Amino acid sequence: MIQSLEKKCAILVKSKTYSFVVFVCCLLYIALALPNLEIYSIFKNIIIFGSIPYIYLLSKEGNKDILYLFIGCFTIQTLSWINSLYAIPNAATPYPDMKLLASLFLFFPMSFFIRKNNNKRIVLFSTFLISFLITVLVHDYNYNSLSAALNGVRVDFGLHNAQYTSMMAAVAAMVSSLLFFLIKGQKYESIIRVILGISFAFWMFILMASQSRQIWLSLTIVLLSLPVLSIKKIGRKNVLGLYLILLSLGFLITKTETFNDRMLDTKNSGDLVVAKRIIAGDWQSIPMTSFGIRFNSWQEAYSWIKENPILGTTKAGVKELILESKAFQSNPRTSGFGHLHNYYIETLVSFGIVGMIFLICFYFTIFKNAFSREKEPSYIFVFSFLILWLLINNFESYNSKYYGLYIFNLVLSCYYLPPEVGSKKGKKRQ
């Protein structure tokens, strides 16, 4: 009976029709999840259930690193929940919530049906760009948001808040650049490249219009790393020239009205005062500005982490931390907050050192796989995305938020290569 089940699973895994149908569901998920249309969950579930035959075979053969990580995420969350029953009995949930870490793994079932196929990457990334564009245009139709953006108003185009809009725009600009090179040799290459050039310019405009300083800073670091990443392709002599171009573009951006208005807002909002007090070591009187909220939440988290350093106290601990904070509860603006604006600190509060070790192992395993068999420009894109993602999660918990998980799983699904299963070679290893 077991052999019969394995045979049926192997037939499904090798079926081109089955793979095509689930891949179409991947496209529909990417298209519908960004505007948050409820029907997207149907396709998400089809992807997950559609991967069960593959996961079953993977449990019997092949490299099981990803499965060990998946089991580890459930184990850690269970142990943290048990610890929360003793550490914060009044705030602990009645059962463990597995969603926080498990949500990081959606790329895995999606990757079964993409398998680093270049054409499928192009289609999936193009679907993302079109879906994002339609989302922006629909919001503009209802609220004239593009006109507002042209007039210097900070807009989010309905994506939770402007930080997420900036993050999406930055990734969309990077994807447009990637596709510019990936379509080499494709039919109508010249026309498509013109469209992608316009796409890149549009997303850079959205990035500026949504005015998120954390994304600007992180993307600047990514751009400054590009000449070094491209040194083999462009040669050492051209690195200096590329840096001069980037610095010139940066100088021009600093002269734009949007940039200067945002910097003036930084000064007027008190964030400059916050920076000066942090440097001076005056950490007890940090005002609740945009940056001040972040710094105060990190300070509050420090004492909480010391009390439960090994296993943490689950996501409930993060909410309880805010509720017990006099600094946050005394301010109407922050009293309802439920996160710490830093994914790594939230991980330490929720799952302790064990959770952080898991996260490091997760990143190392997944991105090591993503880099495998990749050449430029994909190698540079993956590396740039990794740098961007590691940086921006210091200022916002993108890895635990809807739109952050959407982008993370989109990119990783295109670059993670799952182990082969259902082959004769795999059966010999049993």
CSV table of N, CA and C in Angstrom, one decimal, residues 31-181:
chain,number,residue,atom,x,y,z
A,31,ALA,N,-1.1,37.5,-8.3
A,31,ALA,CA,-2.0,38.5,-8.9
A,31,ALA,C,-3.0,39.1,-7.9
A,32,LEU,N,-3.6,38.2,-7.1
A,32,LEU,CA,-4.8,38.6,-6.3
A,32,LEU,C,-4.4,38.9,-4.8
A,33,ALA,N,-3.3,38.4,-4.3
A,33,ALA,CA,-2.9,38.6,-2.9
A,33,ALA,C,-2.5,40.0,-2.7
A,34,LEU,N,-1.8,40.7,-3.7
A,34,LEU,CA,-1.3,42.0,-3.5
A,34,LEU,C,-2.5,43.0,-3.3
A,35,PRO,N,-3.5,43.0,-4.1
A,35,PRO,CA,-4.7,43.9,-3.8
A,35,PRO,C,-5.5,43.3,-2.6
A,36,ASN,N,-5.1,42.2,-2.1
A,36,ASN,CA,-5.8,41.6,-0.9
A,36,ASN,C,-7.2,41.2,-1.2
A,37,LEU,N,-7.4,40.7,-2.4
A,37,LEU,CA,-8.8,40.1,-2.7
A,37,LEU,C,-8.9,38.8,-2.1
A,38,GLU,N,-10.0,38.6,-1.4
A,38,GLU,CA,-10.1,37.4,-0.5
A,38,GLU,C,-10.0,36.1,-1.2
A,39,ILE,N,-10.3,36.1,-2.5
A,39,ILE,CA,-10.2,34.8,-3.3
A,39,ILE,C,-8.8,34.3,-3.4
A,40,TYR,N,-7.8,35.1,-3.1
A,40,TYR,CA,-6.4,34.7,-3.2
A,40,TYR,C,-6.2,33.5,-2.3
A,41,SER,N,-6.8,33.4,-1.2
A,41,SER,CA,-6.6,32.3,-0.2
A,41,SER,C,-6.9,30.9,-0.8
A,42,ILE,N,-7.9,30.9,-1.7
A,42,ILE,CA,-8.2,29.6,-2.4
A,42,ILE,C,-7.0,29.1,-3.1
A,43,PHE,N,-6.4,30.0,-3.9
A,43,PHE,CA,-5.2,29.5,-4.7
A,43,PHE,C,-4.0,29.2,-3.8
A,44,LYS,N,-3.9,30.0,-2.7
A,44,LYS,CA,-2.8,29.7,-1.7
A,44,LYS,C,-3.0,28.3,-1.2
A,45,ASN,N,-4.2,27.9,-0.8
A,45,ASN,CA,-4.5,26.6,-0.3
A,45,ASN,C,-4.2,25.5,-1.3
A,46,ILE,N,-4.6,25.8,-2.6
A,46,ILE,CA,-4.3,24.8,-3.6
A,46,ILE,C,-2.8,24.5,-3.8
A,47,ILE,N,-2.0,25.6,-3.7
A,47,ILE,CA,-0.6,25.5,-3.8
A,47,ILE,C,-0.1,24.6,-2.6
A,48,ILE,N,-0.5,24.9,-1.4
A,48,ILE,CA,-0.1,24.1,-0.3
A,48,ILE,C,-0.5,22.6,-0.4
A,49,PHE,N,-1.8,22.4,-0.7
A,49,PHE,CA,-2.2,21.0,-0.8
A,49,PHE,C,-1.7,20.3,-2.0
A,50,GLY,N,-1.4,21.1,-3.1
A,50,GLY,CA,-0.8,20.6,-4.3
A,50,GLY,C,0.6,20.1,-4.1
A,51,SER,N,1.2,20.6,-3.1
A,51,SER,CA,2.6,20.2,-2.8
A,51,SER,C,2.8,19.0,-1.9
A,52,ILE,N,1.7,18.5,-1.4
A,52,ILE,CA,1.7,17.4,-0.4
A,52,ILE,C,2.4,16.1,-1.1
A,53,PRO,N,2.0,15.7,-2.3
A,53,PRO,CA,2.7,14.6,-2.9
A,53,PRO,C,4.2,14.7,-2.9
A,54,TYR,N,4.7,15.9,-3.3
A,54,TYR,CA,6.1,16.2,-3.3
A,54,TYR,C,6.7,16.1,-1.9
A,55,ILE,N,6.1,16.7,-0.9
A,55,ILE,CA,6.6,16.7,0.5
A,55,ILE,C,6.6,15.2,1.0
A,56,TYR,N,5.6,14.5,0.6
A,56,TYR,CA,5.6,13.1,1.1
A,56,TYR,C,6.8,12.3,0.5
A,57,LEU,N,7.1,12.5,-0.8
A,57,LEU,CA,8.2,11.8,-1.4
A,57,LEU,C,9.5,12.4,-0.8
A,58,LEU,N,9.6,13.7,-0.5
A,58,LEU,CA,10.8,14.2,0.0
A,58,LEU,C,11.1,13.7,1.4
A,59,SER,N,10.0,13.3,2.1
A,59,SER,CA,10.2,12.7,3.5
A,59,SER,C,10.8,11.3,3.3
A,60,LYS,N,10.8,10.7,2.1
A,60,LYS,CA,11.3,9.4,1.9
A,60,LYS,C,12.7,9.4,1.3
A,61,GLU,N,13.0,10.5,0.6
A,61,GLU,CA,14.2,10.5,-0.1
A,61,GLU,C,14.7,11.9,-0.3
A,62,GLY,N,16.0,12.1,-0.7
A,62,GLY,CA,16.5,13.4,-1.0
A,62,GLY,C,17.0,14.2,0.2
A,63,ASN,N,17.4,15.4,-0.1
A,63,ASN,CA,17.9,16.3,1.0
A,63,ASN,C,16.7,16.9,1.8
A,64,LYS,N,16.8,16.6,3.1
A,64,LYS,CA,15.6,17.0,3.9
A,64,LYS,C,15.9,18.2,4.8
A,65,ASP,N,16.9,19.1,4.5
A,65,ASP,CA,17.2,20.2,5.3
A,65,ASP,C,16.0,21.1,5.5
A,66,ILE,N,15.3,21.4,4.4
A,66,ILE,CA,14.1,22.3,4.5
A,66,ILE,C,13.0,21.7,5.4
A,67,LEU,N,12.9,20.4,5.4
A,67,LEU,CA,11.9,19.7,6.2
A,67,LEU,C,12.3,19.8,7.7
A,68,TYR,N,13.6,19.7,7.9
A,68,TYR,CA,14.1,19.8,9.3
A,68,TYR,C,13.8,21.2,9.8
A,69,LEU,N,14.0,22.2,9.0
A,69,LEU,CA,13.8,23.6,9.4
A,69,LEU,C,12.3,23.8,9.7
A,70,PHE,N,11.4,23.2,8.8
A,70,PHE,CA,10.0,23.3,9.0
A,70,PHE,C,9.5,22.7,10.3
A,71,ILE,N,10.1,21.5,10.6
A,71,ILE,CA,9.7,20.8,11.9
A,71,ILE,C,10.3,21.7,13.0
A,72,GLY,N,11.5,22.2,12.8
A,72,GLY,CA,12.1,23.1,13.9
A,72,GLY,C,11.2,24.3,14.2
A,73,CYS,N,10.6,24.9,13.2
A,73,CYS,CA,9.8,26.1,13.5
A,73,CYS,C,8.6,25.7,14.3
A,74,PHE,N,8.0,24.6,14.1
A,74,PHE,CA,6.9,24.1,15.0
A,74,PHE,C,7.3,23.8,16.4
A,75,THR,N,8.5,23.2,16.5
A,75,THR,CA,9.0,22.8,17.8
A,75,THR,C,9.3,24.0,18.6
A,76,ILE,N,10.0,25.0,18.0
A,76,ILE,CA,10.4,26.2,18.7
A,76,ILE,C,9.1,27.0,19.2
A,77,GLN,N,8.1,27.1,18.3
A,77,GLN,CA,6.9,27.9,18.7
A,77,GLN,C,6.2,27.1,19.8
A,78,THR,N,6.2,25.8,19.8
A,78,THR,CA,5.5,25.1,20.9
A,78,THR,C,6.2,25.3,22.2
A,79,LEU,N,7.6,25.2,22.2
A,79,LEU,CA,8.3,25.4,23.4
A,79,LEU,C,8.2,26.8,24.0
A,80,SER,N,8.2,27.8,23.1
A,80,SER,CA,8.0,29.2,23.5
A,80,SER,C,6.6,29.3,24.1
A,81,TRP,N,5.6,28.7,23.5
A,81,TRP,CA,4.3,28.8,24.1
A,81,TRP,C,4.2,28.1,25.5
A,82,ILE,N,4.8,27.0,25.6
A,82,ILE,CA,4.9,26.3,27.0
A,82,ILE,C,5.5,27.3,28.0
A,83,ASN,N,6.6,27.9,27.6
A,83,ASN,CA,7.3,28.8,28.5
A,83,ASN,C,6.4,30.0,28.8
A,84,SER,N,5.6,30.5,27.9
A,84,SER,CA,4.8,31.6,28.1
A,84,SER,C,3.7,31.3,29.1
A,85,LEU,N,3.3,30.1,29.2
A,85,LEU,CA,2.3,29.7,30.2
A,85,LEU,C,2.7,29.9,31.7
A,86,TYR,N,4.1,29.8,31.8
A,86,TYR,CA,4.7,30.1,33.1
A,86,TYR,C,5.1,31.5,33.3
A,87,ALA,N,5.7,32.1,32.2
A,87,ALA,CA,6.3,33.4,32.3
A,87,ALA,C,5.2,34.5,32.3
A,88,ILE,N,4.2,34.4,31.5
A,88,ILE,CA,3.1,35.4,31.4
A,88,ILE,C,1.7,34.7,31.4
A,89,PRO,N,1.4,34.0,32.4
A,89,PRO,CA,0.2,33.2,32.4
A,89,PRO,C,-1.1,33.9,32.1
A,90,ASN,N,-1.2,35.2,32.5
A,90,ASN,CA,-2.4,36.0,32.2
A,90,ASN,C,-2.5,36.4,30.7
A,91,ALA,N,-1.4,36.5,30.0
A,91,ALA,CA,-1.4,36.9,28.6
A,91,ALA,C,-1.2,35.8,27.6
A,92,ALA,N,-0.8,34.6,28.1
A,92,ALA,CA,-0.5,33.5,27.2
A,92,ALA,C,-1.8,33.0,26.5
A,93,THR,N,-1.6,32.6,25.3
A,93,THR,CA,-2.8,32.1,24.5
A,93,THR,C,-3.1,30.7,24.9
A,94,PRO,N,-4.3,30.3,24.7
A,94,PRO,CA,-4.7,28.9,25.1
A,94,PRO,C,-4.1,27.8,24.3
A,95,TYR,N,-3.6,28.1,23.2
A,95,TYR,CA,-2.9,27.1,22.3
A,95,TYR,C,-1.8,27.8,21.5
A,96,PRO,N,-0.8,27.1,21.1
A,96,PRO,CA,0.3,27.7,20.3
A,96,PRO,C,-0.1,28.2,18.9
A,97,ASP,N,0.4,29.4,18.6
A,97,ASP,CA,0.1,29.9,17.2
A,97,ASP,C,1.3,29.6,16.3
A,98,MET,N,1.1,28.8,15.4
A,98,MET,CA,2.3,28.3,14.5
A,98,MET,C,2.5,29.2,13.3
A,99,LYS,N,1.6,30.2,13.1
A,99,LYS,CA,1.6,31.0,11.9
A,99,LYS,C,2.8,31.9,11.7
A,100,LEU,N,3.4,32.4,12.8
A,100,LEU,CA,4.4,33.4,12.8
A,100,LEU,C,5.6,32.9,12.0
A,101,LEU,N,6.2,31.8,12.3
A,101,LEU,CA,7.3,31.3,11.6
A,101,LEU,C,7.0,30.4,10.4
A,102,ALA,N,5.8,29.7,10.5
A,102,ALA,CA,5.4,28.8,9.4
A,102,ALA,C,5.2,29.6,8.1
A,103,SER,N,4.7,30.9,8.3
A,103,SER,CA,4.4,31.7,7.1
A,103,SER,C,5.6,32.0,6.2
A,104,LEU,N,6.8,31.8,6.8
A,104,LEU,CA,8.0,32.1,6.0
A,104,LEU,C,8.3,31.0,5.0
A,105,PHE,N,7.5,29.9,5.1
A,105,PHE,CA,7.8,28.7,4.2
A,105,PHE,C,6.9,28.6,3.0
A,106,LEU,N,6.1,29.6,2.7
A,106,LEU,CA,5.2,29.4,1.6
A,106,LEU,C,5.9,29.3,0.3
A,107,PHE,N,7.1,29.9,0.2
A,107,PHE,CA,7.9,29.8,-1.0
A,107,PHE,C,8.3,28.4,-1.4
A,108,PHE,N,8.3,27.5,-0.3
A,108,PHE,CA,8.8,26.2,-0.5
A,108,PHE,C,7.8,25.4,-1.4
A,109,PRO,N,6.5,25.3,-1.1
A,109,PRO,CA,5.6,24.6,-2.1
A,109,PRO,C,5.5,25.3,-3.4
A,110,MET,N,5.6,26.6,-3.5
A,110,MET,CA,5.6,27.3,-4.7
A,110,MET,C,6.8,27.0,-5.6
A,111,SER,N,8.0,26.8,-4.9
A,111,SER,CA,9.2,26.5,-5.7
A,111,SER,C,9.2,25.1,-6.4
A,112,PHE,N,8.3,24.2,-5.9
A,112,PHE,CA,8.2,22.9,-6.6
A,112,PHE,C,7.8,23.0,-8.0
A,113,PHE,N,7.0,24.1,-8.3
A,113,PHE,CA,6.3,24.2,-9.6
A,113,PHE,C,7.0,25.3,-10.4
A,114,ILE,N,8.1,25.9,-9.9
A,114,ILE,CA,8.9,26.9,-10.7
A,114,ILE,C,10.3,26.3,-11.0
A,115,ARG,N,11.0,25.8,-9.9
A,115,ARG,CA,12.2,25.1,-10.1
A,115,ARG,C,13.3,25.9,-10.8
A,116,LYS,N,13.4,27.1,-10.5
A,116,LYS,CA,14.4,28.0,-11.1
A,116,LYS,C,14.2,28.1,-12.7
A,117,ASN,N,13.1,27.8,-13.2
A,117,ASN,CA,12.8,27.9,-14.6
A,117,ASN,C,12.8,29.4,-15.0
A,118,ASN,N,13.6,29.8,-15.9
A,118,ASN,CA,13.7,31.2,-16.3
A,118,ASN,C,12.5,31.8,-16.8
A,119,ASN,N,11.8,31.1,-17.7
A,119,ASN,CA,10.5,31.6,-18.3
A,119,ASN,C,9.4,31.8,-17.2
A,120,LYS,N,9.4,30.8,-16.3
A,120,LYS,CA,8.4,30.9,-15.2
A,120,LYS,C,8.7,32.1,-14.3
A,121,ARG,N,10.0,32.3,-14.0
A,121,ARG,CA,10.4,33.5,-13.2
A,121,ARG,C,9.9,34.8,-13.9
A,122,ILE,N,10.1,34.9,-15.2
A,122,ILE,CA,9.7,36.1,-15.9
A,122,ILE,C,8.2,36.3,-15.8
A,123,VAL,N,7.5,35.2,-16.0
A,123,VAL,CA,6.0,35.3,-15.9
A,123,VAL,C,5.5,35.7,-14.5
A,124,LEU,N,6.1,35.0,-13.5
A,124,LEU,CA,5.7,35.3,-12.1
A,124,LEU,C,6.1,36.7,-11.7
A,125,PHE,N,7.3,37.2,-12.0
A,125,PHE,CA,7.7,38.5,-11.7
A,125,PHE,C,6.9,39.6,-12.4
A,126,SER,N,6.6,39.3,-13.7
A,126,SER,CA,5.7,40.2,-14.5
A,126,SER,C,4.3,40.3,-13.9
A,127,THR,N,3.8,39.2,-13.4
A,127,THR,CA,2.5,39.2,-12.8
A,127,THR,C,2.5,40.1,-11.6
A,128,PHE,N,3.6,40.0,-10.8
A,128,PHE,CA,3.7,40.9,-9.6
A,128,PHE,C,3.7,42.4,-10.0
A,129,LEU,N,4.5,42.7,-11.1
A,129,LEU,CA,4.6,44.1,-11.5
A,129,LEU,C,3.2,44.6,-12.0
A,130,ILE,N,2.5,43.8,-12.8
A,130,ILE,CA,1.2,44.2,-13.3
A,130,ILE,C,0.2,44.3,-12.2
A,131,SER,N,0.2,43.4,-11.2
A,131,SER,CA,-0.7,43.5,-10.1
A,131,SER,C,-0.5,44.7,-9.2
A,132,PHE,N,0.8,45.0,-9.0
A,132,PHE,CA,1.1,46.2,-8.2
A,132,PHE,C,0.7,47.5,-9.0
A,133,LEU,N,1.0,47.5,-10.3
A,133,LEU,CA,0.6,48.6,-11.1
A,133,LEU,C,-0.9,48.9,-11.0
A,134,ILE,N,-1.7,47.8,-11.2
A,134,ILE,CA,-3.2,47.9,-11.2
A,134,ILE,C,-3.6,48.4,-9.8
A,135,THR,N,-3.0,47.9,-8.7
A,135,THR,CA,-3.3,48.3,-7.4
A,135,THR,C,-3.1,49.8,-7.2
A,136,VAL,N,-2.0,50.3,-7.7
A,136,VAL,CA,-1.7,51.7,-7.6
A,136,VAL,C,-2.7,52.6,-8.5
A,137,LEU,N,-3.0,52.1,-9.7
A,137,LEU,CA,-3.9,52.9,-10.6
A,137,LEU,C,-5.3,52.9,-10.1
A,138,VAL,N,-5.8,51.8,-9.5
A,138,VAL,CA,-7.1,51.7,-8.9
A,138,VAL,C,-7.2,52.7,-7.7
A,139,HIS,N,-6.2,52.7,-6.9
A,139,HIS,CA,-6.2,53.7,-5.8
A,139,HIS,C,-6.1,55.1,-6.3
A,140,ASP,N,-5.4,55.3,-7.3
A,140,ASP,CA,-5.3,56.7,-7.9
A,140,ASP,C,-6.7,57.1,-8.5
A,141,TYR,N,-7.4,56.1,-9.1
A,141,TYR,CA,-8.7,56.4,-9.7
A,141,TYR,C,-9.7,56.8,-8.6
A,142,ASN,N,-9.6,56.2,-7.4
A,142,ASN,CA,-10.5,56.5,-6.3
A,142,ASN,C,-10.1,57.7,-5.5
A,143,TYR,N,-8.8,58.0,-5.4
A,143,TYR,CA,-8.3,59.0,-4.4
A,143,TYR,C,-7.4,60.0,-5.1
A,144,ASN,N,-7.2,60.0,-6.4
A,144,ASN,CA,-6.2,60.9,-7.0
A,144,ASN,C,-4.9,60.9,-6.3
A,145,SER,N,-4.4,59.7,-6.0
A,145,SER,CA,-3.2,59.6,-5.2
A,145,SER,C,-1.9,60.0,-6.0
A,146,LEU,N,-1.9,59.7,-7.3
A,146,LEU,CA,-0.7,60.1,-8.1
A,146,LEU,C,-0.6,61.6,-8.2
A,147,SER,N,-1.7,62.3,-8.3
A,147,SER,CA,-1.7,63.8,-8.3
A,147,SER,C,-1.2,64.3,-7.0
A,148,ALA,N,-1.7,63.7,-5.9
A,148,ALA,CA,-1.2,64.1,-4.6
A,148,ALA,C,0.3,63.9,-4.4
A,149,ALA,N,0.8,62.7,-5.0
A,149,ALA,CA,2.2,62.4,-4.9
A,149,ALA,C,3.0,63.4,-5.7
A,150,LEU,N,2.5,63.8,-6.8
A,150,LEU,CA,3.3,64.8,-7.6
A,150,LEU,C,3.3,66.2,-6.9
A,151,ASN,N,2.4,66.4,-6.0
A,151,ASN,CA,2.4,67.7,-5.2
A,151,ASN,C,3.1,67.5,-3.9
A,152,GLY,N,3.8,66.4,-3.7
A,152,GLY,CA,4.7,66.3,-2.5
A,152,GLY,C,4.0,65.6,-1.3
A,153,VAL,N,2.7,65.2,-1.5
A,153,VAL,CA,2.0,64.5,-0.4
A,153,VAL,C,2.5,63.1,-0.3
A,154,ARG,N,2.7,62.6,0.9
A,154,ARG,CA,3.1,61.2,1.1
A,154,ARG,C,1.9,60.3,1.0
A,155,VAL,N,2.0,59.3,0.1
A,155,VAL,CA,0.9,58.5,-0.2
A,155,VAL,C,1.3,57.0,0.0
A,156,ASP,N,0.3,56.1,0.3
A,156,ASP,CA,0.6,54.7,0.5
A,156,ASP,C,-0.1,53.8,-0.5
A,157,PHE,N,-1.0,54.4,-1.3
A,157,PHE,CA,-1.8,53.6,-2.3
A,157,PHE,C,-2.5,52.4,-1.7
A,158,GLY,N,-2.9,52.6,-0.5
A,158,GLY,CA,-3.8,51.6,0.2
A,158,GLY,C,-3.0,50.4,0.7
A,159,LEU,N,-1.7,50.4,0.7
A,159,LEU,CA,-0.9,49.2,1.1
A,159,LEU,C,-0.5,49.3,2.6
A,160,HIS,N,-1.5,49.3,3.5
A,160,HIS,CA,-1.3,49.2,5.0
A,160,HIS,C,-0.7,50.6,5.4
A,161,ASN,N,0.5,50.9,5.1
A,161,ASN,CA,1.1,52.2,5.3
A,161,ASN,C,2.2,52.4,4.3
A,162,ALA,N,2.7,53.7,4.3
A,162,ALA,CA,3.7,54.1,3.3
A,162,ALA,C,5.0,53.3,3.3
A,163,GLN,N,5.3,52.7,4.5
A,163,GLN,CA,6.6,51.9,4.6
A,163,GLN,C,6.5,50.7,3.7
A,164,TYR,N,5.3,50.1,3.6
A,164,TYR,CA,5.1,48.9,2.8
A,164,TYR,C,5.1,49.3,1.3
A,165,THR,N,4.5,50.4,1.0
A,165,THR,CA,4.5,50.9,-0.4
A,165,THR,C,5.9,51.1,-0.8
A,166,SER,N,6.8,51.7,0.0
A,166,SER,CA,8.2,52.0,-0.4
A,166,SER,C,8.9,50.7,-0.6
A,167,MET,N,8.7,49.7,0.3
A,167,MET,CA,9.3,48.4,0.2
A,167,MET,C,9.0,47.7,-1.1
A,168,MET,N,7.6,47.7,-1.4
A,168,MET,CA,7.2,47.1,-2.6
A,168,MET,C,7.7,47.8,-3.8
A,169,ALA,N,7.8,49.1,-3.8
A,169,ALA,CA,8.3,49.9,-4.9
A,169,ALA,C,9.8,49.6,-5.1
A,170,ALA,N,10.6,49.5,-4.1
A,170,ALA,CA,12.0,49.2,-4.2
A,170,ALA,C,12.2,47.8,-4.8
A,171,VAL,N,11.4,46.8,-4.4
A,171,VAL,CA,11.6,45.5,-4.9
A,171,VAL,C,11.1,45.5,-6.4
A,172,ALA,N,10.0,46.2,-6.7
A,172,ALA,CA,9.5,46.3,-8.0
A,172,ALA,C,10.5,46.9,-9.0
A,173,ALA,N,11.2,47.9,-8.5
A,173,ALA,CA,12.3,48.5,-9.3
A,173,ALA,C,13.4,47.5,-9.5
A,174,MET,N,13.8,46.8,-8.5
A,174,MET,CA,14.8,45.8,-8.7
A,174,MET,C,14.4,44.6,-9.6
A,175,VAL,N,13.1,44.3,-9.5
A,175,VAL,CA,12.6,43.2,-10.4
A,175,VAL,C,12.6,43.7,-11.9
A,176,SER,N,12.2,45.0,-12.1
A,176,SER,CA,12.2,45.5,-13.4
A,176,SER,C,13.6,45.5,-14.0
A,177,SER,N,14.6,45.8,-13.2
A,177,SER,CA,16.0,45.8,-13.6
A,177,SER,C,16.4,44.4,-14.0
A,178,LEU,N,16.0,43.4,-13.1
A,178,LEU,CA,16.3,42.0,-13.4
A,178,LEU,C,15.7,41.5,-14.7
A,179,LEU,N,14.5,41.8,-14.9
A,179,LEU,CA,13.8,41.4,-16.1
A,179,LEU,C,14.4,42.0,-17.4
A,180,PHE,N,14.9,43.2,-17.2
A,180,PHE,CA,15.6,43.8,-18.4
A,180,PHE,C,16.7,43.0,-18.9
A,181,PHE,N,17.4,42.2,-18.1
A,181,PHE,CA,18.5,41.3,-18.5
A,181,PHE,C,18.0,39.9,-18.8
